[in-house]
Amino acid sequence: QAVEHVENYPLWWPEVKHVSLSGKLRPQTVIRGFLPYSLHLAMKQVHVDRRHGIIEARLAGDLHGRSRWTVSAASGGSDLVFEEDVELGKAWMRVLGPPFRPLLRANHAVMMRHGQKGLAAYLDRGGAAEPSPVVATKPVTGLIAGMASIYDVQGEVGQRR
């Protein structure tokens, strides 16, 4: 349930700077890594299948497309896979994407590692905002960023891992 509630992402994902709810399941999200720009996204959950551990959302704003979380049982915990199939929403991003690909990939990789570590700590705390002595019995054992190989020659995001 932690990944289903976008409004709580700032509690565990440092690069998610702000989430405001502007209607049912349409959070407005501000994301910023170590590079000097922020991404502004509107999200709408389009598919939630708790039985199979799937949450899909449609994205608009600085990125257009879809994201998907898939949670599955794993030895000693859970595997969590994050995938994105998006295109860049602003012209300057499409122009600067190809020449700055290594820096953008590094920015994204750091952001995803922080998300993985932050979510694991959040779950260790039992979903609490502040650290507590609660120890997780079912750790998150994997987080895969579908956007890890971002910015192809056209400056679009879409390759999955």
CSV table of N, CA and C in Angstrom, one decimal:
chain,number,residue,atom,x,y,z
A,1,GLN,N,0.8,-1.2,0.0
A,1,GLN,CA,0.0,0.0,0.0
A,1,GLN,C,0.9,1.3,0.0
A,2,ALA,N,2.1,1.2,0.4
A,2,ALA,CA,2.9,2.4,0.5
A,2,ALA,C,3.1,3.0,-0.9
A,3,VAL,N,3.2,2.3,-2.0
A,3,VAL,CA,3.4,2.9,-3.3
A,3,VAL,C,2.1,3.3,-3.9
A,4,GLU,N,1.0,2.9,-3.4
A,4,GLU,CA,-0.3,3.3,-3.9
A,4,GLU,C,-0.7,4.7,-3.4
A,5,HIS,N,-0.1,5.1,-2.3
A,5,HIS,CA,-0.5,6.4,-1.7
A,5,HIS,C,0.6,7.5,-2.1
A,6,VAL,N,0.5,8.1,-3.2
A,6,VAL,CA,1.4,9.0,-3.7
A,6,VAL,C,1.6,10.2,-2.8
A,7,GLU,N,0.6,10.6,-2.1
A,7,GLU,CA,0.7,11.7,-1.2
A,7,GLU,C,1.7,11.5,-0.1
A,8,ASN,N,2.1,10.2,0.2
A,8,ASN,CA,3.1,9.9,1.2
A,8,ASN,C,4.5,9.8,0.7
A,9,TYR,N,4.7,9.8,-0.6
A,9,TYR,CA,6.0,9.7,-1.2
A,9,TYR,C,7.0,10.6,-0.6
A,10,PRO,N,6.7,11.9,-0.3
A,10,PRO,CA,7.7,12.8,0.3
A,10,PRO,C,8.2,12.3,1.6
A,11,LEU,N,7.4,11.4,2.3
A,11,LEU,CA,7.9,10.9,3.6
A,11,LEU,C,9.0,9.9,3.4
A,12,TRP,N,9.2,9.3,2.3
A,12,TRP,CA,10.2,8.3,2.1
A,12,TRP,C,11.1,8.4,0.9
A,13,TRP,N,10.7,9.3,-0.1
A,13,TRP,CA,11.5,9.5,-1.3
A,13,TRP,C,12.0,10.9,-1.3
A,14,PRO,N,13.2,11.1,-1.0
A,14,PRO,CA,13.7,12.5,-0.9
A,14,PRO,C,13.6,13.4,-2.1
A,15,GLU,N,13.6,12.8,-3.3
A,15,GLU,CA,13.5,13.6,-4.5
A,15,GLU,C,12.0,14.0,-4.8
A,16,VAL,N,11.1,13.4,-4.2
A,16,VAL,CA,9.7,13.8,-4.3
A,16,VAL,C,9.5,14.9,-3.3
A,17,LYS,N,9.5,16.1,-3.8
A,17,LYS,CA,9.5,17.3,-3.0
A,17,LYS,C,8.1,17.7,-2.5
A,18,HIS,N,7.1,17.5,-3.3
A,18,HIS,CA,5.8,18.0,-2.9
A,18,HIS,C,4.7,17.2,-3.7
A,19,VAL,N,3.7,16.9,-3.0
A,19,VAL,CA,2.5,16.2,-3.7
A,19,VAL,C,1.3,17.0,-3.1
A,20,SER,N,0.4,17.4,-4.1
A,20,SER,CA,-0.8,18.0,-3.7
A,20,SER,C,-1.9,17.3,-4.4
A,21,LEU,N,-3.0,17.0,-3.7
A,21,LEU,CA,-4.1,16.3,-4.3
A,21,LEU,C,-5.1,17.3,-4.9
A,22,SER,N,-5.3,17.2,-6.2
A,22,SER,CA,-6.2,18.2,-6.8
A,22,SER,C,-7.5,17.5,-7.4
A,23,GLY,N,-7.9,16.5,-6.7
A,23,GLY,CA,-9.1,15.7,-7.2
A,23,GLY,C,-8.8,14.3,-6.9
A,24,LYS,N,-9.8,13.5,-7.1
A,24,LYS,CA,-9.7,12.1,-6.8
A,24,LYS,C,-8.6,11.4,-7.7
A,25,LEU,N,-7.5,10.9,-7.0
A,25,LEU,CA,-6.4,10.2,-7.6
A,25,LEU,C,-5.7,11.0,-8.7
A,26,ARG,N,-5.6,12.3,-8.6
A,26,ARG,CA,-4.9,13.1,-9.5
A,26,ARG,C,-3.9,14.0,-8.8
A,27,PRO,N,-2.9,13.4,-8.1
A,27,PRO,CA,-1.9,14.2,-7.4
A,27,PRO,C,-1.0,15.0,-8.3
A,28,GLN,N,-0.7,16.2,-7.9
A,28,GLN,CA,0.2,17.0,-8.6
A,28,GLN,C,1.6,16.9,-7.9
A,29,THR,N,2.6,16.4,-8.6
A,29,THR,CA,3.8,16.0,-7.9
A,29,THR,C,5.0,16.9,-8.4
A,30,VAL,N,5.9,17.3,-7.5
A,30,VAL,CA,7.1,18.0,-7.9
A,30,VAL,C,8.3,17.1,-7.5
A,31,ILE,N,9.1,16.8,-8.5
A,31,ILE,CA,10.3,15.9,-8.3
A,31,ILE,C,11.5,16.6,-8.7
A,32,ARG,N,12.6,16.5,-7.8
A,32,ARG,CA,13.8,17.2,-8.2
A,32,ARG,C,15.0,16.3,-7.7
A,33,GLY,N,15.9,16.0,-8.6
A,33,GLY,CA,17.1,15.3,-8.2
A,33,GLY,C,18.2,16.3,-7.9
A,34,PHE,N,19.5,15.9,-8.2
A,34,PHE,CA,20.6,16.8,-8.0
A,34,PHE,C,20.8,17.8,-9.1
A,35,LEU,N,20.1,17.6,-10.2
A,35,LEU,CA,20.3,18.6,-11.3
A,35,LEU,C,19.4,19.8,-11.0
A,36,PRO,N,19.7,21.0,-11.6
A,36,PRO,CA,18.9,22.2,-11.2
A,36,PRO,C,17.6,22.4,-12.0
A,37,TYR,N,16.8,21.4,-12.0
A,37,TYR,CA,15.4,21.6,-12.5
A,37,TYR,C,14.5,20.6,-11.8
A,38,SER,N,13.2,21.0,-11.8
A,38,SER,CA,12.2,20.1,-11.2
A,38,SER,C,11.3,19.6,-12.2
A,39,LEU,N,10.8,18.4,-12.0
A,39,LEU,CA,9.7,17.9,-12.9
A,39,LEU,C,8.4,18.1,-12.2
A,40,HIS,N,7.4,18.5,-13.0
A,40,HIS,CA,6.0,18.7,-12.5
A,40,HIS,C,5.2,17.7,-13.2
A,41,LEU,N,4.5,16.9,-12.4
A,41,LEU,CA,3.7,15.8,-13.0
A,41,LEU,C,2.3,15.8,-12.4
A,42,ALA,N,1.3,15.5,-13.2
A,42,ALA,CA,0.0,15.2,-12.8
A,42,ALA,C,-0.2,13.7,-13.0
A,43,MET,N,-0.7,13.0,-12.0
A,43,MET,CA,-0.8,11.5,-12.1
A,43,MET,C,-2.3,11.1,-11.9
A,44,LYS,N,-2.7,10.1,-12.6
A,44,LYS,CA,-4.0,9.5,-12.4
A,44,LYS,C,-3.9,8.0,-12.4
A,45,GLN,N,-4.3,7.4,-11.3
A,45,GLN,CA,-4.3,6.0,-11.3
A,45,GLN,C,-5.3,5.4,-12.2
A,46,VAL,N,-4.9,4.6,-13.1
A,46,VAL,CA,-5.8,4.0,-14.1
A,46,VAL,C,-6.1,2.5,-13.9
A,47,HIS,N,-5.3,1.9,-13.1
A,47,HIS,CA,-5.5,0.5,-12.9
A,47,HIS,C,-4.9,0.1,-11.5
A,48,VAL,N,-5.7,-0.5,-10.6
A,48,VAL,CA,-5.2,-1.0,-9.4
A,48,VAL,C,-5.7,-2.4,-9.2
A,49,ASP,N,-4.8,-3.4,-9.2
A,49,ASP,CA,-5.1,-4.8,-9.0
A,49,ASP,C,-4.3,-5.3,-7.8
A,50,ARG,N,-4.9,-5.2,-6.6
A,50,ARG,CA,-4.2,-5.6,-5.4
A,50,ARG,C,-3.9,-7.1,-5.4
A,51,ARG,N,-4.8,-7.9,-6.0
A,51,ARG,CA,-4.6,-9.3,-6.0
A,51,ARG,C,-3.3,-9.7,-6.7
A,52,HIS,N,-3.0,-9.0,-7.8
A,52,HIS,CA,-1.7,-9.3,-8.5
A,52,HIS,C,-0.6,-8.2,-8.2
A,53,GLY,N,-0.9,-7.3,-7.3
A,53,GLY,CA,0.1,-6.4,-6.9
A,53,GLY,C,0.5,-5.4,-8.0
A,54,ILE,N,-0.5,-4.9,-8.7
A,54,ILE,CA,-0.2,-3.9,-9.8
A,54,ILE,C,-0.9,-2.6,-9.6
A,55,ILE,N,-0.2,-1.5,-9.8
A,55,ILE,CA,-0.7,-0.2,-9.8
A,55,ILE,C,-0.2,0.5,-11.0
A,56,GLU,N,-1.1,1.0,-11.8
A,56,GLU,CA,-0.7,1.8,-13.0
A,56,GLU,C,-1.2,3.2,-13.0
A,57,ALA,N,-0.5,4.1,-13.5
A,57,ALA,CA,-0.9,5.5,-13.5
A,57,ALA,C,-0.6,6.1,-14.9
A,58,ARG,N,-1.4,7.1,-15.2
A,58,ARG,CA,-1.1,7.9,-16.4
A,58,ARG,C,-0.5,9.2,-15.9
A,59,LEU,N,0.6,9.6,-16.6
A,59,LEU,CA,1.3,10.8,-16.3
A,59,LEU,C,1.1,11.9,-17.3
A,60,ALA,N,1.1,13.1,-16.9
A,60,ALA,CA,1.0,14.3,-17.8
A,60,ALA,C,1.9,15.4,-17.1
A,61,GLY,N,2.3,16.3,-17.9
A,61,GLY,CA,3.1,17.4,-17.5
A,61,GLY,C,4.5,17.4,-18.1
A,62,ASP,N,5.5,17.4,-17.3
A,62,ASP,CA,6.9,17.4,-17.9
A,62,ASP,C,7.2,16.0,-18.5
A,63,LEU,N,6.5,15.0,-18.1
A,63,LEU,CA,6.6,13.7,-18.7
A,63,LEU,C,5.2,13.2,-19.0
A,64,HIS,N,5.1,12.6,-20.2
A,64,HIS,CA,3.8,12.1,-20.6
A,64,HIS,C,3.9,10.6,-20.8
A,65,GLY,N,3.0,9.8,-20.3
A,65,GLY,CA,3.0,8.4,-20.5
A,65,GLY,C,2.4,7.6,-19.3
A,66,ARG,N,3.0,6.5,-19.0
A,66,ARG,CA,2.5,5.6,-18.0
A,66,ARG,C,3.6,5.2,-17.0
A,67,SER,N,3.2,4.9,-15.8
A,67,SER,CA,4.1,4.3,-14.8
A,67,SER,C,3.4,3.1,-14.2
A,68,ARG,N,4.2,2.1,-13.7
A,68,ARG,CA,3.6,0.9,-13.2
A,68,ARG,C,4.4,0.4,-12.1
A,69,TRP,N,3.8,0.1,-10.9
A,69,TRP,CA,4.5,-0.6,-9.8
A,69,TRP,C,3.9,-2.0,-9.8
A,70,THR,N,4.8,-3.0,-9.7
A,70,THR,CA,4.4,-4.4,-9.5
A,70,THR,C,5.1,-5.0,-8.3
A,71,VAL,N,4.3,-5.4,-7.4
A,71,VAL,CA,4.8,-6.0,-6.1
A,71,VAL,C,4.5,-7.5,-6.2
A,72,SER,N,5.6,-8.3,-5.9
A,72,SER,CA,5.4,-9.8,-5.8
A,72,SER,C,6.2,-10.3,-4.7
A,73,ALA,N,5.7,-11.5,-4.2
A,73,ALA,CA,6.4,-12.1,-3.1
A,73,ALA,C,7.8,-12.6,-3.5
A,74,ALA,N,8.7,-12.5,-2.6
A,74,ALA,CA,10.0,-13.0,-2.8
A,74,ALA,C,10.5,-13.6,-1.5
A,75,SER,N,11.6,-14.4,-1.6
A,75,SER,CA,12.1,-15.1,-0.4
A,75,SER,C,12.5,-14.0,0.7
A,76,GLY,N,11.8,-14.1,1.8
A,76,GLY,CA,12.1,-13.2,2.9
A,76,GLY,C,11.5,-11.8,2.7
A,77,GLY,N,10.7,-11.5,1.8
A,77,GLY,CA,10.1,-10.2,1.6
A,77,GLY,C,9.3,-10.0,0.4
A,78,SER,N,9.5,-8.9,-0.3
A,78,SER,CA,8.8,-8.6,-1.5
A,78,SER,C,9.8,-8.0,-2.6
A,79,ASP,N,9.4,-8.3,-3.8
A,79,ASP,CA,10.1,-7.6,-4.9
A,79,ASP,C,9.2,-6.5,-5.4
A,80,LEU,N,9.8,-5.3,-5.7
A,80,LEU,CA,9.0,-4.2,-6.2
A,80,LEU,C,9.7,-3.7,-7.5
A,81,VAL,N,8.9,-3.7,-8.5
A,81,VAL,CA,9.4,-3.3,-9.8
A,81,VAL,C,8.7,-2.1,-10.2
A,82,PHE,N,9.4,-1.0,-10.6
A,82,PHE,CA,8.9,0.2,-11.1
A,82,PHE,C,9.3,0.3,-12.6
A,83,GLU,N,8.2,0.6,-13.4
A,83,GLU,CA,8.5,0.7,-14.8
A,83,GLU,C,7.8,2.0,-15.3
A,84,GLU,N,8.5,2.7,-16.3
A,84,GLU,CA,7.9,3.9,-16.9
A,84,GLU,C,8.0,3.7,-18.4
A,85,ASP,N,7.0,4.2,-19.1
A,85,ASP,CA,7.0,4.4,-20.5
A,85,ASP,C,6.5,5.8,-20.8
A,86,VAL,N,7.5,6.7,-20.9
A,86,VAL,CA,7.1,8.1,-21.0
A,86,VAL,C,7.9,8.8,-22.1
A,87,GLU,N,7.4,10.0,-22.4
A,87,GLU,CA,8.0,10.9,-23.4
A,87,GLU,C,8.2,12.2,-22.6
A,88,LEU,N,9.2,12.9,-23.1
A,88,LEU,CA,9.5,14.2,-22.5
A,88,LEU,C,8.5,15.3,-22.9
A,89,GLY,N,8.0,16.1,-22.0
A,89,GLY,CA,6.9,17.0,-22.3
A,89,GLY,C,7.4,18.4,-22.7
A,90,LYS,N,8.6,18.7,-22.5
A,90,LYS,CA,9.1,20.1,-22.8
A,90,LYS,C,10.1,20.0,-23.9
A,91,ALA,N,10.1,21.0,-24.8
A,91,ALA,CA,11.0,21.1,-25.9
A,91,ALA,C,12.5,21.1,-25.4
A,92,TRP,N,12.8,21.9,-24.4
A,92,TRP,CA,14.2,22.1,-23.9
A,92,TRP,C,14.7,20.7,-23.4
A,93,MET,N,13.8,19.9,-22.8
A,93,MET,CA,14.3,18.6,-22.4
A,93,MET,C,14.6,17.7,-23.6
A,94,ARG,N,13.8,17.7,-24.6
A,94,ARG,CA,14.1,16.9,-25.8
A,94,ARG,C,15.4,17.4,-26.5
A,95,VAL,N,15.7,18.7,-26.5
A,95,VAL,CA,16.9,19.2,-27.1
A,95,VAL,C,18.1,18.9,-26.3
A,96,LEU,N,18.0,19.1,-25.0
A,96,LEU,CA,19.2,18.8,-24.1
A,96,LEU,C,19.4,17.4,-23.7
A,97,GLY,N,18.4,16.6,-23.9
A,97,GLY,CA,18.5,15.2,-23.4
A,97,GLY,C,19.6,14.4,-24.0
A,98,PRO,N,19.8,14.4,-25.3
A,98,PRO,CA,20.9,13.6,-25.9
A,98,PRO,C,22.3,14.0,-25.5
A,99,PRO,N,22.6,15.3,-25.5
A,99,PRO,CA,24.0,15.6,-25.1
A,99,PRO,C,24.3,15.4,-23.6
A,100,PHE,N,23.3,15.5,-22.8
A,100,PHE,CA,23.4,15.4,-21.4
A,100,PHE,C,23.0,14.0,-20.9
A,101,ARG,N,22.9,13.0,-21.7
A,101,ARG,CA,22.4,11.7,-21.4
A,101,ARG,C,23.1,11.1,-20.1
A,102,PRO,N,24.5,11.1,-20.1
A,102,PRO,CA,25.2,10.5,-18.9
A,102,PRO,C,24.8,11.2,-17.6
A,103,LEU,N,24.7,12.5,-17.6
A,103,LEU,CA,24.4,13.2,-16.4
A,103,LEU,C,22.9,12.9,-16.0
A,104,LEU,N,22.0,12.9,-17.0
A,104,LEU,CA,20.6,12.6,-16.7
A,104,LEU,C,20.4,11.2,-16.2
A,105,ARG,N,21.1,10.3,-16.7
A,105,ARG,CA,21.1,8.9,-16.3
A,105,ARG,C,21.6,8.8,-14.8
A,106,ALA,N,22.7,9.5,-14.5
A,106,ALA,CA,23.2,9.4,-13.2
A,106,ALA,C,22.2,10.1,-12.2
A,107,ASN,N,21.6,11.2,-12.6
A,107,ASN,CA,20.6,11.8,-11.7
A,107,ASN,C,19.4,10.9,-11.5
A,108,HIS,N,19.0,10.2,-12.5
A,108,HIS,CA,17.9,9.3,-12.3
A,108,HIS,C,18.3,8.1,-11.5
A,109,ALA,N,19.5,7.5,-11.7
A,109,ALA,CA,19.9,6.4,-10.9
A,109,ALA,C,20.0,6.7,-9.4
A,110,VAL,N,20.5,7.9,-9.1
A,110,VAL,CA,20.6,8.3,-7.7
A,110,VAL,C,19.2,8.4,-7.1
A,111,MET,N,18.3,9.0,-7.9
A,111,MET,CA,16.9,9.2,-7.4
A,111,MET,C,16.3,7.9,-7.1
A,112,MET,N,16.5,6.9,-8.0
A,112,MET,CA,15.9,5.6,-7.8
A,112,MET,C,16.5,4.8,-6.6
A,113,ARG,N,17.8,5.0,-6.4
A,113,ARG,CA,18.4,4.4,-5.2
A,113,ARG,C,17.9,5.0,-4.0
A,114,HIS,N,17.7,6.3,-4.0
A,114,HIS,CA,17.2,7.0,-2.8
A,114,HIS,C,15.8,6.5,-2.5
A,115,GLY,N,15.0,6.3,-3.6
A,115,GLY,CA,13.6,5.8,-3.4
A,115,GLY,C,13.6,4.4,-2.8
A,116,GLN,N,14.5,3.6,-3.3
A,116,GLN,CA,14.6,2.2,-2.8
A,116,GLN,C,14.9,2.2,-1.3
A,117,LYS,N,16.0,2.9,-1.0
A,117,LYS,CA,16.4,3.0,0.4
A,117,LYS,C,15.4,3.7,1.3
A,118,GLY,N,14.8,4.7,0.8
A,118,GLY,CA,13.8,5.4,1.6
A,118,GLY,C,12.5,4.6,1.8
A,119,LEU,N,12.1,3.9,0.8
A,119,LEU,CA,10.9,3.0,1.0
A,119,LEU,C,11.2,1.9,2.0
A,120,ALA,N,12.4,1.3,1.9
A,120,ALA,CA,12.7,0.2,2.8
A,120,ALA,C,12.7,0.8,4.2
A,121,ALA,N,13.3,1.9,4.5
A,121,ALA,CA,13.3,2.5,5.8
A,121,ALA,C,11.9,2.9,6.3
A,122,TYR,N,11.1,3.4,5.4
A,122,TYR,CA,9.7,3.7,5.7
A,122,TYR,C,8.9,2.5,6.1
A,123,LEU,N,9.1,1.4,5.4
A,123,LEU,CA,8.5,0.2,5.7
A,123,LEU,C,9.0,-0.4,7.1
A,124,ASP,N,10.3,-0.2,7.3
A,124,ASP,CA,10.9,-0.7,8.6
A,124,ASP,C,10.3,0.1,9.7
A,125,ARG,N,9.9,1.3,9.5
A,125,ARG,CA,9.2,2.1,10.5
A,125,ARG,C,7.8,1.8,10.6
A,126,GLY,N,7.3,0.9,9.8
A,126,GLY,CA,5.9,0.6,9.9
A,126,GLY,C,5.0,1.7,9.2
A,127,GLY,N,5.6,2.4,8.2
A,127,GLY,CA,4.9,3.4,7.5
A,127,GLY,C,4.9,4.7,8.3
A,128,ALA,N,5.7,4.9,9.3
A,128,ALA,CA,5.7,6.1,10.1
A,128,ALA,C,6.6,7.2,9.4
A,129,ALA,N,6.3,8.4,9.7
A,129,ALA,CA,7.1,9.5,9.1
A,129,ALA,C,8.5,9.6,9.7
A,130,GLU,N,8.5,9.4,11.0
A,130,GLU,CA,9.8,9.5,11.7
A,130,GLU,C,10.4,8.2,12.0
A,131,PRO,N,11.7,8.1,12.1
A,131,PRO,CA,12.4,6.8,12.4
A,131,PRO,C,11.9,6.3,13.7
A,132,SER,N,11.7,4.9,13.8
A,132,SER,CA,11.4,4.3,15.0
A,132,SER,C,12.2,3.0,15.1
A,133,PRO,N,12.2,2.3,16.3
A,133,PRO,CA,12.9,1.1,16.4
A,133,PRO,C,12.3,-0.1,15.8
A,134,VAL,N,11.2,0.0,15.1
A,134,VAL,CA,10.5,-1.1,14.5
A,134,VAL,C,11.4,-1.7,13.4
A,135,VAL,N,11.6,-3.0,13.4
A,135,VAL,CA,12.4,-3.7,12.4
A,135,VAL,C,11.4,-4.4,11.4
A,136,ALA,N,11.7,-4.2,10.1
A,136,ALA,CA,10.9,-4.8,9.1
A,136,ALA,C,11.1,-6.3,9.1
A,137,THR,N,10.0,-7.1,8.9
A,137,THR,CA,10.2,-8.5,8.8
A,137,THR,C,10.1,-9.0,7.4
A,138,LYS,N,9.6,-8.0,6.5
A,138,LYS,CA,9.5,-8.3,5.1
A,138,LYS,C,10.1,-7.2,4.3
A,139,PRO,N,11.4,-7.2,4.1
A,139,PRO,CA,12.1,-6.1,3.4
A,139,PRO,C,11.8,-6.0,1.9
A,140,VAL,N,11.9,-4.9,1.4
A,140,VAL,CA,11.8,-4.7,-0.1
A,140,VAL,C,13.2,-5.2,-0.6
A,141,THR,N,13.2,-6.2,-1.5
A,141,THR,CA,14.4,-6.8,-1.9
A,141,THR,C,14.9,-6.3,-3.3
A,142,GLY,N,14.0,-5.6,-4.0
A,142,GLY,CA,14.4,-5.1,-5.3
A,142,GLY,C,13.6,-4.0,-5.8
A,143,LEU,N,14.2,-3.0,-6.4
A,143,LEU,CA,13.5,-1.9,-7.1
A,143,LEU,C,14.2,-1.7,-8.4
A,144,ILE,N,13.5,-1.8,-9.5
A,144,ILE,CA,14.1,-1.7,-10.8
A,144,ILE,C,13.5,-0.5,-11.5
A,145,ALA,N,14.3,0.4,-11.9
A,145,ALA,CA,13.9,1.6,-12.6
A,145,ALA,C,13.8,1.4,-14.0
A,146,GLY,N,12.6,1.4,-14.6
A,146,GLY,CA,12.4,1.3,-16.0
A,146,GLY,C,13.0,2.4,-16.8
A,147,MET,N,13.2,3.5,-16.1
A,147,MET,CA,13.7,4.7,-16.8
A,147,MET,C,15.2,4.8,-16.6
A,148,ALA,N,15.9,3.7,-16.2
A,148,ALA,CA,17.3,3.7,-15.9
A,148,ALA,C,18.1,4.0,-17.2
A,149,SER,N,17.6,3.5,-18.3
A,149,SER,CA,18.3,3.7,-19.6
A,149,SER,C,17.5,4.8,-20.4
A,150,ILE,N,17.5,6.0,-19.8
A,150,ILE,CA,16.7,7.1,-20.3
A,150,ILE,C,17.4,7.8,-21.5
A,151,TYR,N,16.6,8.6,-22.1
A,151,TYR,CA,17.1,9.6,-23.2
A,151,TYR,C,17.7,8.9,-24.3
A,152,ASP,N,16.9,8.3,-25.2
A,152,ASP,CA,17.5,7.8,-26.5
A,152,ASP,C,17.8,8.9,-27.4
A,153,VAL,N,18.2,8.7,-28.6
A,153,VAL,CA,18.6,9.7,-29.5
A,153,VAL,C,17.6,10.8,-29.7
A,154,GLN,N,16.3,10.5,-29.7
A,154,GLN,CA,15.3,11.5,-29.9
A,154,GLN,C,15.0,12.2,-28.6
A,155,GLY,N,15.6,11.9,-27.5
A,155,GLY,CA,15.4,12.5,-26.3
A,155,GLY,C,14.1,12.0,-25.6
A,156,GLU,N,13.7,10.8,-26.0
A,156,GLU,CA,12.5,10.3,-25.3
A,156,GLU,C,12.9,9.2,-24.3
A,157,VAL,N,12.0,9.1,-23.4
A,157,VAL,CA,12.2,8.0,-22.4
A,157,VAL,C,11.2,6.9,-22.8
A,158,GLY,N,11.7,5.7,-22.6
A,158,GLY,CA,10.7,4.6,-23.0
A,158,GLY,C,11.4,3.2,-22.9
A,159,GLN,N,12.7,3.1,-22.8
A,159,GLN,CA,13.3,1.8,-22.8
A,159,GLN,C,13.1,1.2,-21.4
A,160,ARG,N,12.7,-0.1,-21.4
A,160,ARG,CA,12.5,-0.7,-20.1
A,160,ARG,C,13.6,-1.7,-19.8
A,161,ARG,N,13.8,-1.9,-18.5
A,161,ARG,CA,14.7,-2.9,-18.0
A,161,ARG,C,14.0,-4.0,-17.3
